[in-house]
Short mmCIF file of C-alpha atoms in Angstrom, two decimals:
data_model
loop_
_atom_site.label_atom_id
_atom_site.label_comp_id
_atom_site.label_asym_id
_atom_site.label_seq_id
_atom_site.Cartn_x
_atom_site.Cartn_y
_atom_site.Cartn_z
CA MET M 1 -70.31 -15.06 -7.10
CA SER M 2 -69.17 -11.52 -8.01
CA THR M 3 -68.42 -10.40 -11.52
CA TRP M 4 -65.68 -7.88 -12.27
CA ARG M 5 -64.43 -5.67 -14.89
CA TYR M 6 -60.92 -4.23 -14.82
CA VAL M 7 -59.19 -1.45 -17.27
CA GLN M 8 -56.57 -2.52 -19.06
CA ASN M 9 -54.99 -0.33 -22.20
CA GLY M 10 -58.08 2.05 -21.45
CA GLN M 11 -60.72 -0.42 -22.34
CA PRO M 12 -62.86 -2.26 -20.18
CA SER M 13 -62.32 -6.13 -19.80
CA ALA M 14 -64.16 -9.25 -20.27
CA PRO M 15 -66.06 -9.78 -16.75
CA VAL M 16 -63.82 -12.41 -14.84
CA ASP M 17 -64.76 -13.43 -11.44
CA THR M 18 -62.94 -12.83 -7.97
CA ALA M 19 -60.59 -15.51 -7.69
CA ALA M 20 -59.48 -14.62 -11.45
CA LEU M 21 -58.86 -11.12 -10.82
CA GLN M 22 -56.99 -11.78 -7.65
CA ALA M 23 -54.65 -13.88 -9.36
CA LEU M 24 -54.18 -11.36 -12.43
CA LEU M 25 -53.13 -9.22 -9.70
CA THR M 26 -50.74 -11.26 -7.57
CA GLN M 27 -49.21 -12.54 -11.23
CA GLY M 28 -49.11 -8.55 -11.90
CA VAL M 29 -51.19 -8.74 -15.35
CA VAL M 30 -53.11 -6.30 -14.10
CA SER M 31 -51.54 -3.19 -11.69
CA PRO M 32 -52.96 -2.57 -8.54
CA ASP M 33 -53.91 1.12 -9.59
CA SER M 34 -56.39 -0.42 -12.44
CA TYR M 35 -59.72 0.28 -11.85
CA VAL M 36 -61.89 -2.26 -11.49
CA TRP M 37 -65.90 -2.27 -11.18
CA LYS M 38 -68.74 -4.81 -10.15
CA GLU M 39 -71.96 -4.36 -10.64
CA GLY M 40 -73.75 -2.09 -8.02
CA MET M 41 -70.77 0.10 -7.70
CA THR M 42 -71.85 3.72 -8.71
CA ASN M 43 -67.78 4.11 -9.80
CA TRP M 44 -64.85 2.58 -10.93
CA LEU M 45 -62.24 2.20 -8.10
CA ALA M 46 -58.41 1.35 -7.94
CA ALA M 47 -58.15 -2.10 -7.25
CA LYS M 48 -55.76 -1.56 -4.09
CA ASN M 49 -58.25 0.38 -2.51
CA LEU M 50 -61.26 -2.57 -2.34
CA PRO M 51 -61.17 -5.23 0.48
CA GLU M 52 -60.88 -7.99 -1.68
CA PHE M 53 -57.86 -6.96 -3.53
CA ALA M 54 -55.67 -4.95 -0.94
CA ASN M 55 -53.84 -7.82 -0.34
CA CYS M 56 -52.97 -8.81 -3.84
CA ARG M 57 -49.67 -7.54 -4.64
CA PRO M 58 -47.30 -8.65 -7.66
CA PRO M 59 -44.24 -10.41 -5.97
CA THR M 60 -41.49 -7.53 -5.32
CA VAL M 61 -38.10 -8.70 -6.86
CA PRO M 62 -35.56 -7.39 -5.05
CA PRO M 63 -32.88 -5.09 -6.28
CA VAL M 64 -29.95 -7.20 -7.91
CA PRO M 65 -27.08 -6.41 -5.24
CA ALA M 66 -24.60 -4.22 -6.16
CA ALA M 67 -21.20 -6.15 -6.49
CA PRO M 68 -19.09 -5.66 -3.54
CA PRO M 69 -16.39 -3.23 -3.82
CA THR M 70 -13.03 -4.79 -4.64
CA PRO M 71 -10.36 -4.18 -1.86
CA PRO M 72 -7.54 -1.81 -3.34
CA PRO M 73 -4.50 -4.25 -3.66
CA ALA M 74 -2.10 -4.48 -0.79
CA ALA M 75 1.12 -2.54 -0.90
CA PRO M 76 4.10 -4.13 -0.78
CA PRO M 77 6.01 -4.08 2.44
CA LYS M 78 8.37 -1.43 2.40
CA THR M 79 11.53 -2.10 2.69
CA VAL M 80 15.13 0.26 2.57
CA PRO M 81 16.53 -0.78 -0.49
CA PRO M 82 20.65 -1.12 -0.29
CA PRO M 83 22.68 1.37 -2.37
CA THR M 84 22.63 0.84 -5.94
CA ALA M 85 25.69 -0.96 -6.81
CA PRO M 86 26.98 0.75 -10.23
CA ALA M 87 27.16 -1.19 -13.18
CA ASN M 88 30.64 -3.00 -13.71
CA ASP M 89 32.45 -0.86 -16.00
CA ALA M 90 35.72 -2.05 -15.90
CA GLU M 91 37.38 1.37 -16.67
CA ASP M 92 35.75 3.20 -14.11
CA ILE M 93 36.75 0.13 -11.73
CA GLU M 94 40.69 0.11 -12.84
CA LYS M 95 40.72 3.70 -13.25
CA ASN M 96 39.27 4.87 -9.91
CA ARG M 97 40.47 1.87 -7.72
CA VAL M 98 42.51 4.02 -5.57
CA PHE M 99 39.97 6.46 -4.55
CA ALA M 100 37.73 3.82 -3.70
CA ILE M 101 40.40 2.50 -1.40
CA LEU M 102 41.04 5.48 0.04
CA ALA M 103 37.17 6.22 0.88
CA TYR M 104 37.77 3.66 4.11
CA LEU M 105 40.39 5.18 5.41
CA TRP M 106 38.66 7.83 7.82
CA ILE M 107 37.88 11.15 6.49
CA LEU M 108 39.45 10.46 3.18
CA PHE M 109 36.61 9.75 1.44
CA VAL M 110 36.69 13.44 0.39
CA VAL M 111 39.58 12.56 -1.61
CA GLY M 112 37.64 10.07 -4.11
CA LEU M 113 34.47 12.74 -4.13
CA VAL M 114 36.76 15.59 -5.13
CA ALA M 115 39.42 13.76 -7.58
CA ALA M 116 36.56 11.25 -9.35
CA PRO M 117 33.02 13.24 -9.07
CA SER M 118 31.67 11.57 -12.15
CA SER M 119 32.99 7.86 -11.60
CA LYS M 120 29.94 5.66 -10.19
CA PHE M 121 32.53 2.99 -8.83
CA ALA M 122 34.38 5.57 -6.47
CA LYS M 123 31.14 7.54 -5.62
CA TYR M 124 29.51 4.60 -4.31
CA HIS M 125 32.73 3.25 -2.21
CA CYS M 126 32.89 7.21 -0.78
CA ASN M 127 29.14 6.77 0.15
CA GLN M 128 30.21 3.74 2.32
CA GLY M 129 33.25 5.14 3.78
CA LEU M 130 31.32 8.40 4.60
CA VAL M 131 28.87 6.49 6.66
CA LEU M 132 31.92 4.19 8.21
CA PHE M 133 33.30 7.79 9.20
CA LEU M 134 29.82 9.13 10.92
CA ALA M 135 29.42 5.78 12.70
CA SER M 136 32.60 6.05 14.40
CA LEU M 137 32.28 9.64 14.94
CA MET M 138 29.18 8.88 16.94
CA ALA M 139 30.96 6.09 18.72
CA LEU M 140 34.17 8.45 19.45
CA VAL M 141 31.45 10.94 20.96
CA GLY M 142 29.56 8.66 22.89
CA CYS M 143 32.38 7.17 24.43
CA LEU M 144 33.36 10.66 25.60
CA VAL M 145 29.97 11.23 26.71
CA ILE M 146 30.36 7.82 28.93
CA GLY M 147 33.72 8.52 30.37
CA PHE M 148 32.15 11.54 31.84
CA ILE M 149 29.46 9.42 34.11
CA PRO M 150 31.13 8.28 37.20
CA PHE M 151 30.84 4.47 38.12
CA VAL M 152 29.48 3.73 34.12
CA ASN M 153 32.75 4.56 32.83
CA PHE M 154 34.21 1.49 33.79
CA ALA M 155 32.42 0.04 30.84
CA LEU M 156 34.59 1.66 28.60
CA VAL M 157 37.29 -0.71 29.58
CA LEU M 158 35.11 -3.27 27.35
CA LEU M 159 33.33 -1.00 25.36
CA VAL M 160 36.56 0.71 23.88
CA PRO M 161 38.11 -2.70 22.20
CA VAL M 162 34.93 -4.01 20.84
CA LEU M 163 34.24 -0.75 18.84
CA TRP M 164 37.73 -0.69 17.82
CA VAL M 165 37.85 -4.00 16.53
CA GLY M 166 34.37 -3.61 14.62
CA TRP M 167 35.50 -0.51 12.96
CA LEU M 168 38.81 -2.41 11.85
CA VAL M 169 36.72 -5.20 10.33
CA LEU M 170 34.44 -2.83 8.55
CA VAL M 171 37.30 -0.80 7.40
CA VAL M 172 39.30 -4.34 5.97
CA LEU M 173 35.89 -5.66 4.50
CA GLY M 174 35.59 -2.04 2.42
CA ILE M 175 38.99 -1.90 1.30
CA VAL M 176 38.82 -5.76 -0.09
CA ASN M 177 35.59 -4.85 -1.59
CA ALA M 178 37.01 -1.94 -3.57
CA ALA M 179 40.38 -3.46 -4.24
CA GLY M 180 38.31 -6.73 -5.76
CA GLY M 181 36.47 -4.05 -7.65
CA GLN M 182 33.08 -4.98 -6.21
CA CYS M 183 30.46 -2.93 -4.68
CA ARG M 184 29.02 -4.86 -1.62
CA PRO M 185 27.28 -2.98 1.24
CA LEU M 186 28.86 -2.96 4.27
CA PRO M 187 27.56 -5.12 7.10
CA ALA M 188 24.91 -3.36 9.87
CA ILE M 189 25.98 0.19 8.12
CA GLY M 190 25.95 -0.15 4.82
CA HIS M 191 22.41 0.19 3.50
CA PHE M 192 22.54 4.41 3.90
CA ASP M 193 22.58 6.15 0.91
CA LEU M 194 23.99 9.26 2.08
CA ILE M 195 26.12 10.55 -1.53
CA LYS M 196 23.39 10.55 -4.44
#
């Protein structure tokens, strides 16, 4: 049985046998870089360089895993907000009700913009009237274009009355809302906010 000495804190240790030194190396008490010596050796050598101790390594503790990155919070789905209805200011509504009603009569939305530029109630209904005016203008231009296409222009016989009735329904709804002092968007086209 071999008797070994090892260097710890700059001092040689008491003699230990091979199994005890292997246990000390495996437990990490003695570093594999520590010098060891036994009788018959000419010099002190690092324990890791000797075949008896080459596989005696302290258990490696795996590094603590980093916390997985937290995903960014999901963005709420983007929706187009309807035009903001002004606060119900009774004086504003009473004073500008006529301009709000006129806004739905084709180009007369301009009257409310000129006569009551600071009224939130009139401006809301002028915006609705402008959107209705632009939609009816696009429908009119579309019908004119279709009218010049041979064989397709027969569809105008059905399309024009439907568009006219749809426009009339939106005008009536807008006038009823304005007369009642309410700020409700028109169906299908009322979510556009053109006048800021």
